[in-house]
Amino acid sequence: MDKQSLLAQAIEARKLAYVPYSKFQVGAALLAESGKVYLGGNIENAAYSLCNCAERTALFKAYSEGDRTYKALAVAADTPQAVSPCGACRQVIAELCPPDMPVFLTNLKGDIWETTVSALLPGAFTKEDLRG
């Protein structure tokens, strides 16, 4: 699957969002090594701290279904510049994805920021840090 196809699926995944409060739809498309693409939309709750972002929805869906290795992630939202994952998503992405995995971030205007997992969260706290 090429980058443009994955980005198009991330844009389409925005329709999966449940955002009655913010109306801010975010979509994510995670390409697993198996070739399967997992889509995620952000899911809000009246208690905002219980919300889940699109990136984590796609990753948790893939992980819970047994796909544990990934090739690329695309994220899309209606933002002025290519959307940027929040800190919680960056931590989860850093833990579950390889450091050199490409991450494609976009908006509805077609701006694209290509980066990697390690560039999103340099010096990430990892499971190795817990072994002190």
mmCIF file with all atom_site columns, C-alpha atoms in Angstrom:
data_model
loop_
_atom_site.group_PDB
_atom_site.id
_atom_site.type_symbol
_atom_site.label_atom_id
_atom_site.label_alt_id
_atom_site.label_comp_id
_atom_site.label_asym_id
_atom_site.label_entity_id
_atom_site.label_seq_id
_atom_site.pdbx_PDB_ins_code
_atom_site.Cartn_x
_atom_site.Cartn_y
_atom_site.Cartn_z
_atom_site.occupancy
_atom_site.B_iso_or_equiv
_atom_site.pdbx_formal_charge
_atom_site.auth_seq_id
_atom_site.auth_comp_id
_atom_site.auth_asym_id
_atom_site.auth_atom_id
_atom_site.pdbx_PDB_model_num
ATOM 1   C CA . MET A 1 1   ? 0.000   0.000  0.000  1.00 0.00 ? 1   MET A CA 1
ATOM 2   C CA . ASP A 1 2   ? 1.380   3.406  -0.894 1.00 0.00 ? 2   ASP A CA 1
ATOM 3   C CA . LYS A 1 3   ? 1.400   6.561  1.204  1.00 0.00 ? 3   LYS A CA 1
ATOM 4   C CA . GLN A 1 4   ? -1.426  8.265  -0.709 1.00 0.00 ? 4   GLN A CA 1
ATOM 5   C CA . SER A 1 5   ? -3.768  5.296  -0.246 1.00 0.00 ? 5   SER A CA 1
ATOM 6   C CA . LEU A 1 6   ? -3.036  5.167  3.484  1.00 0.00 ? 6   LEU A CA 1
ATOM 7   C CA . LEU A 1 7   ? -3.617  8.924  3.794  1.00 0.00 ? 7   LEU A CA 1
ATOM 8   C CA . ALA A 1 8   ? -6.925  8.603  1.917  1.00 0.00 ? 8   ALA A CA 1
ATOM 9   C CA . GLN A 1 9   ? -8.023  5.900  4.355  1.00 0.00 ? 9   GLN A CA 1
ATOM 10  C CA . ALA A 1 10  ? -7.078  8.130  7.300  1.00 0.00 ? 10  ALA A CA 1
ATOM 11  C CA . ILE A 1 11  ? -9.228  10.917 5.867  1.00 0.00 ? 11  ILE A CA 1
ATOM 12  C CA . GLU A 1 12  ? -12.095 8.460  5.356  1.00 0.00 ? 12  GLU A CA 1
ATOM 13  C CA . ALA A 1 13  ? -11.642 7.148  8.915  1.00 0.00 ? 13  ALA A CA 1
ATOM 14  C CA . ARG A 1 14  ? -12.670 10.567 10.219 1.00 0.00 ? 14  ARG A CA 1
ATOM 15  C CA . LYS A 1 15  ? -16.246 9.339  9.606  1.00 0.00 ? 15  LYS A CA 1
ATOM 16  C CA . LEU A 1 16  ? -15.725 6.802  12.420 1.00 0.00 ? 16  LEU A CA 1
ATOM 17  C CA . ALA A 1 17  ? -15.207 9.566  14.963 1.00 0.00 ? 17  ALA A CA 1
ATOM 18  C CA . TYR A 1 18  ? -17.691 10.082 17.803 1.00 0.00 ? 18  TYR A CA 1
ATOM 19  C CA . VAL A 1 19  ? -17.290 13.767 18.572 1.00 0.00 ? 19  VAL A CA 1
ATOM 20  C CA . PRO A 1 20  ? -20.573 15.235 19.849 1.00 0.00 ? 20  PRO A CA 1
ATOM 21  C CA . TYR A 1 21  ? -18.787 17.862 21.959 1.00 0.00 ? 21  TYR A CA 1
ATOM 22  C CA . SER A 1 22  ? -15.827 19.182 19.978 1.00 0.00 ? 22  SER A CA 1
ATOM 23  C CA . LYS A 1 23  ? -17.035 18.242 16.468 1.00 0.00 ? 23  LYS A CA 1
ATOM 24  C CA . PHE A 1 24  ? -13.292 17.729 15.748 1.00 0.00 ? 24  PHE A CA 1
ATOM 25  C CA . GLN A 1 25  ? -13.032 14.555 13.680 1.00 0.00 ? 25  GLN A CA 1
ATOM 26  C CA . VAL A 1 26  ? -9.691  12.787 13.483 1.00 0.00 ? 26  VAL A CA 1
ATOM 27  C CA . GLY A 1 27  ? -9.027  9.640  11.481 1.00 0.00 ? 27  GLY A CA 1
ATOM 28  C CA . ALA A 1 28  ? -6.119  7.228  11.565 1.00 0.00 ? 28  ALA A CA 1
ATOM 29  C CA . ALA A 1 29  ? -5.108  4.364  9.294  1.00 0.00 ? 29  ALA A CA 1
ATOM 30  C CA . LEU A 1 30  ? -2.543  1.884  10.606 1.00 0.00 ? 30  LEU A CA 1
ATOM 31  C CA . LEU A 1 31  ? -0.874  -0.460 8.125  1.00 0.00 ? 31  LEU A CA 1
ATOM 32  C CA . ALA A 1 32  ? 0.123   -3.716 9.815  1.00 0.00 ? 32  ALA A CA 1
ATOM 33  C CA . GLU A 1 33  ? 2.913   -5.960 8.555  1.00 0.00 ? 33  GLU A CA 1
ATOM 34  C CA . SER A 1 34  ? 0.160   -8.463 7.698  1.00 0.00 ? 34  SER A CA 1
ATOM 35  C CA . GLY A 1 35  ? -1.109  -6.003 5.103  1.00 0.00 ? 35  GLY A CA 1
ATOM 36  C CA . LYS A 1 36  ? -4.327  -5.312 6.984  1.00 0.00 ? 36  LYS A CA 1
ATOM 37  C CA . VAL A 1 37  ? -5.246  -1.682 7.578  1.00 0.00 ? 37  VAL A CA 1
ATOM 38  C CA . TYR A 1 38  ? -6.825  -0.747 10.906 1.00 0.00 ? 38  TYR A CA 1
ATOM 39  C CA . LEU A 1 39  ? -8.918  2.403  10.963 1.00 0.00 ? 39  LEU A CA 1
ATOM 40  C CA . GLY A 1 40  ? -9.593  4.518  14.003 1.00 0.00 ? 40  GLY A CA 1
ATOM 41  C CA . GLY A 1 41  ? -11.607 7.601  14.814 1.00 0.00 ? 41  GLY A CA 1
ATOM 42  C CA . ASN A 1 42  ? -11.422 9.694  17.937 1.00 0.00 ? 42  ASN A CA 1
ATOM 43  C CA . ILE A 1 43  ? -14.049 8.902  20.550 1.00 0.00 ? 43  ILE A CA 1
ATOM 44  C CA . GLU A 1 44  ? -15.177 11.541 23.017 1.00 0.00 ? 44  GLU A CA 1
ATOM 45  C CA . ASN A 1 45  ? -16.984 11.292 26.308 1.00 0.00 ? 45  ASN A CA 1
ATOM 46  C CA . ALA A 1 46  ? -18.765 13.903 28.402 1.00 0.00 ? 46  ALA A CA 1
ATOM 47  C CA . ALA A 1 47  ? -15.928 13.425 30.887 1.00 0.00 ? 47  ALA A CA 1
ATOM 48  C CA . TYR A 1 48  ? -13.224 14.649 28.515 1.00 0.00 ? 48  TYR A CA 1
ATOM 49  C CA . SER A 1 49  ? -10.439 12.792 30.280 1.00 0.00 ? 49  SER A CA 1
ATOM 50  C CA . LEU A 1 50  ? -11.993 9.534  29.077 1.00 0.00 ? 50  LEU A CA 1
ATOM 51  C CA . CYS A 1 51  ? -11.633 10.380 25.386 1.00 0.00 ? 51  CYS A CA 1
ATOM 52  C CA . ASN A 1 52  ? -9.562  8.240  23.036 1.00 0.00 ? 52  ASN A CA 1
ATOM 53  C CA . CYS A 1 53  ? -7.738  9.609  20.006 1.00 0.00 ? 53  CYS A CA 1
ATOM 54  C CA . ALA A 1 54  ? -7.934  8.094  16.522 1.00 0.00 ? 54  ALA A CA 1
ATOM 55  C CA . GLU A 1 55  ? -4.318  6.948  16.571 1.00 0.00 ? 55  GLU A CA 1
ATOM 56  C CA . ARG A 1 56  ? -4.754  5.008  19.790 1.00 0.00 ? 56  ARG A CA 1
ATOM 57  C CA . THR A 1 57  ? -8.082  3.590  18.605 1.00 0.00 ? 57  THR A CA 1
ATOM 58  C CA . ALA A 1 58  ? -6.408  2.154  15.478 1.00 0.00 ? 58  ALA A CA 1
ATOM 59  C CA . LEU A 1 59  ? -3.416  0.844  17.442 1.00 0.00 ? 59  LEU A CA 1
ATOM 60  C CA . PHE A 1 60  ? -5.502  -0.714 20.214 1.00 0.00 ? 60  PHE A CA 1
ATOM 61  C CA . LYS A 1 61  ? -7.816  -2.291 17.647 1.00 0.00 ? 61  LYS A CA 1
ATOM 62  C CA . ALA A 1 62  ? -4.886  -3.831 15.766 1.00 0.00 ? 62  ALA A CA 1
ATOM 63  C CA . TYR A 1 63  ? -3.123  -4.966 18.925 1.00 0.00 ? 63  TYR A CA 1
ATOM 64  C CA . SER A 1 64  ? -6.262  -6.500 20.441 1.00 0.00 ? 64  SER A CA 1
ATOM 65  C CA . GLU A 1 65  ? -6.902  -8.402 17.214 1.00 0.00 ? 65  GLU A CA 1
ATOM 66  C CA . GLY A 1 66  ? -3.416  -9.937 17.320 1.00 0.00 ? 66  GLY A CA 1
ATOM 67  C CA . ASP A 1 67  ? -1.644  -7.776 14.737 1.00 0.00 ? 67  ASP A CA 1
ATOM 68  C CA . ARG A 1 68  ? 1.409   -6.598 16.669 1.00 0.00 ? 68  ARG A CA 1
ATOM 69  C CA . THR A 1 69  ? 3.843   -5.355 13.999 1.00 0.00 ? 69  THR A CA 1
ATOM 70  C CA . TYR A 1 70  ? 3.223   -2.292 11.877 1.00 0.00 ? 70  TYR A CA 1
ATOM 71  C CA . LYS A 1 71  ? 4.589   -0.678 8.735  1.00 0.00 ? 71  LYS A CA 1
ATOM 72  C CA . ALA A 1 72  ? 3.094   2.840  8.685  1.00 0.00 ? 72  ALA A CA 1
ATOM 73  C CA . LEU A 1 73  ? 0.548   5.133  10.296 1.00 0.00 ? 73  LEU A CA 1
ATOM 74  C CA . ALA A 1 74  ? -1.435  7.960  8.701  1.00 0.00 ? 74  ALA A CA 1
ATOM 75  C CA . VAL A 1 75  ? -3.460  10.530 10.639 1.00 0.00 ? 75  VAL A CA 1
ATOM 76  C CA . ALA A 1 76  ? -5.855  13.145 9.232  1.00 0.00 ? 76  ALA A CA 1
ATOM 77  C CA . ALA A 1 77  ? -7.859  16.032 10.649 1.00 0.00 ? 77  ALA A CA 1
ATOM 78  C CA . ASP A 1 78  ? -9.244  19.398 9.600  1.00 0.00 ? 78  ASP A CA 1
ATOM 79  C CA . THR A 1 79  ? -6.400  21.498 10.980 1.00 0.00 ? 79  THR A CA 1
ATOM 80  C CA . PRO A 1 80  ? -4.553  24.560 9.594  1.00 0.00 ? 80  PRO A CA 1
ATOM 81  C CA . GLN A 1 81  ? -1.394  22.477 9.115  1.00 0.00 ? 81  GLN A CA 1
ATOM 82  C CA . ALA A 1 82  ? -0.842  18.726 9.051  1.00 0.00 ? 82  ALA A CA 1
ATOM 83  C CA . VAL A 1 83  ? -2.354  17.339 12.246 1.00 0.00 ? 83  VAL A CA 1
ATOM 84  C CA . SER A 1 84  ? -0.011  16.580 15.116 1.00 0.00 ? 84  SER A CA 1
ATOM 85  C CA . PRO A 1 85  ? -0.560  13.639 17.508 1.00 0.00 ? 85  PRO A CA 1
ATOM 86  C CA . CYS A 1 86  ? -1.062  14.508 21.178 1.00 0.00 ? 86  CYS A CA 1
ATOM 87  C CA . GLY A 1 87  ? 1.469   13.513 23.818 1.00 0.00 ? 87  GLY A CA 1
ATOM 88  C CA . ALA A 1 88  ? -0.474  10.430 24.938 1.00 0.00 ? 88  ALA A CA 1
ATOM 89  C CA . CYS A 1 89  ? -0.648  9.141  21.367 1.00 0.00 ? 89  CYS A CA 1
ATOM 90  C CA . ARG A 1 90  ? 3.051   9.804  20.827 1.00 0.00 ? 90  ARG A CA 1
ATOM 91  C CA . GLN A 1 91  ? 3.850   7.700  23.908 1.00 0.00 ? 91  GLN A CA 1
ATOM 92  C CA . VAL A 1 92  ? 1.636   4.801  22.754 1.00 0.00 ? 92  VAL A CA 1
ATOM 93  C CA . ILE A 1 93  ? 2.977   4.989  19.186 1.00 0.00 ? 93  ILE A CA 1
ATOM 94  C CA . ALA A 1 94  ? 6.549   4.972  20.534 1.00 0.00 ? 94  ALA A CA 1
ATOM 95  C CA . GLU A 1 95  ? 5.863   1.884  22.630 1.00 0.00 ? 95  GLU A CA 1
ATOM 96  C CA . LEU A 1 96  ? 3.989   -0.205 20.052 1.00 0.00 ? 96  LEU A CA 1
ATOM 97  C CA . CYS A 1 97  ? 5.668   0.789  16.775 1.00 0.00 ? 97  CYS A CA 1
ATOM 98  C CA . PRO A 1 98  ? 9.255   0.520  15.508 1.00 0.00 ? 98  PRO A CA 1
ATOM 99  C CA . PRO A 1 99  ? 11.279  3.744  15.893 1.00 0.00 ? 99  PRO A CA 1
ATOM 100 C CA . ASP A 1 100 ? 11.945  4.035  12.167 1.00 0.00 ? 100 ASP A CA 1
ATOM 101 C CA . MET A 1 101 ? 8.327   3.450  11.109 1.00 0.00 ? 101 MET A CA 1
ATOM 102 C CA . PRO A 1 102 ? 6.981   6.220  8.872  1.00 0.00 ? 102 PRO A CA 1
ATOM 103 C CA . VAL A 1 103 ? 4.156   8.388  10.177 1.00 0.00 ? 103 VAL A CA 1
ATOM 104 C CA . PHE A 1 104 ? 2.188   10.472 7.667  1.00 0.00 ? 104 PHE A CA 1
ATOM 105 C CA . LEU A 1 105 ? 0.257   13.420 9.071  1.00 0.00 ? 105 LEU A CA 1
ATOM 106 C CA . THR A 1 106 ? -2.141  15.447 6.959  1.00 0.00 ? 106 THR A CA 1
ATOM 107 C CA . ASN A 1 107 ? -5.018  17.883 6.923  1.00 0.00 ? 107 ASN A CA 1
ATOM 108 C CA . LEU A 1 108 ? -7.932  18.311 4.536  1.00 0.00 ? 108 LEU A CA 1
ATOM 109 C CA . LYS A 1 109 ? -5.994  20.869 2.473  1.00 0.00 ? 109 LYS A CA 1
ATOM 110 C CA . GLY A 1 110 ? -3.463  18.219 1.477  1.00 0.00 ? 110 GLY A CA 1
ATOM 111 C CA . ASP A 1 111 ? -0.555  19.385 3.618  1.00 0.00 ? 111 ASP A CA 1
ATOM 112 C CA . ILE A 1 112 ? 1.557   16.360 4.539  1.00 0.00 ? 112 ILE A CA 1
ATOM 113 C CA . TRP A 1 113 ? 4.189   16.017 7.242  1.00 0.00 ? 113 TRP A CA 1
ATOM 114 C CA . GLU A 1 114 ? 6.235   12.841 6.894  1.00 0.00 ? 114 GLU A CA 1
ATOM 115 C CA . THR A 1 115 ? 8.065   11.845 10.014 1.00 0.00 ? 115 THR A CA 1
ATOM 116 C CA . THR A 1 116 ? 9.038   8.766  12.012 1.00 0.00 ? 116 THR A CA 1
ATOM 117 C CA . VAL A 1 117 ? 8.027   7.363  15.362 1.00 0.00 ? 117 VAL A CA 1
ATOM 118 C CA . SER A 1 118 ? 11.356  8.315  16.978 1.00 0.00 ? 118 SER A CA 1
ATOM 119 C CA . ALA A 1 119 ? 11.164  11.873 15.610 1.00 0.00 ? 119 ALA A CA 1
ATOM 120 C CA . LEU A 1 120 ? 7.688   12.292 17.116 1.00 0.00 ? 120 LEU A CA 1
ATOM 121 C CA . LEU A 1 121 ? 8.914   11.512 20.630 1.00 0.00 ? 121 LEU A CA 1
ATOM 122 C CA . PRO A 1 122 ? 12.671  11.804 21.049 1.00 0.00 ? 122 PRO A CA 1
ATOM 123 C CA . GLY A 1 123 ? 13.876  10.342 24.328 1.00 0.00 ? 123 GLY A CA 1
ATOM 124 C CA . ALA A 1 124 ? 10.656  8.404  24.777 1.00 0.00 ? 124 ALA A CA 1
ATOM 125 C CA . PHE A 1 125 ? 10.011  6.688  28.095 1.00 0.00 ? 125 PHE A CA 1
ATOM 126 C CA . THR A 1 126 ? 10.126  2.981  27.255 1.00 0.00 ? 126 THR A CA 1
ATOM 127 C CA . LYS A 1 127 ? 9.559   -0.368 28.897 1.00 0.00 ? 127 LYS A CA 1
ATOM 128 C CA . GLU A 1 128 ? 13.340  -0.621 29.293 1.00 0.00 ? 128 GLU A CA 1
ATOM 129 C CA . ASP A 1 129 ? 13.182  2.408  31.622 1.00 0.00 ? 129 ASP A CA 1
ATOM 130 C CA . LEU A 1 130 ? 11.012  0.395  34.023 1.00 0.00 ? 130 LEU A CA 1
ATOM 131 C CA . ARG A 1 131 ? 13.707  -2.224 34.544 1.00 0.00 ? 131 ARG A CA 1
ATOM 132 C CA . GLY A 1 132 ? 15.941  0.357  36.266 1.00 0.00 ? 132 GLY A CA 1
#
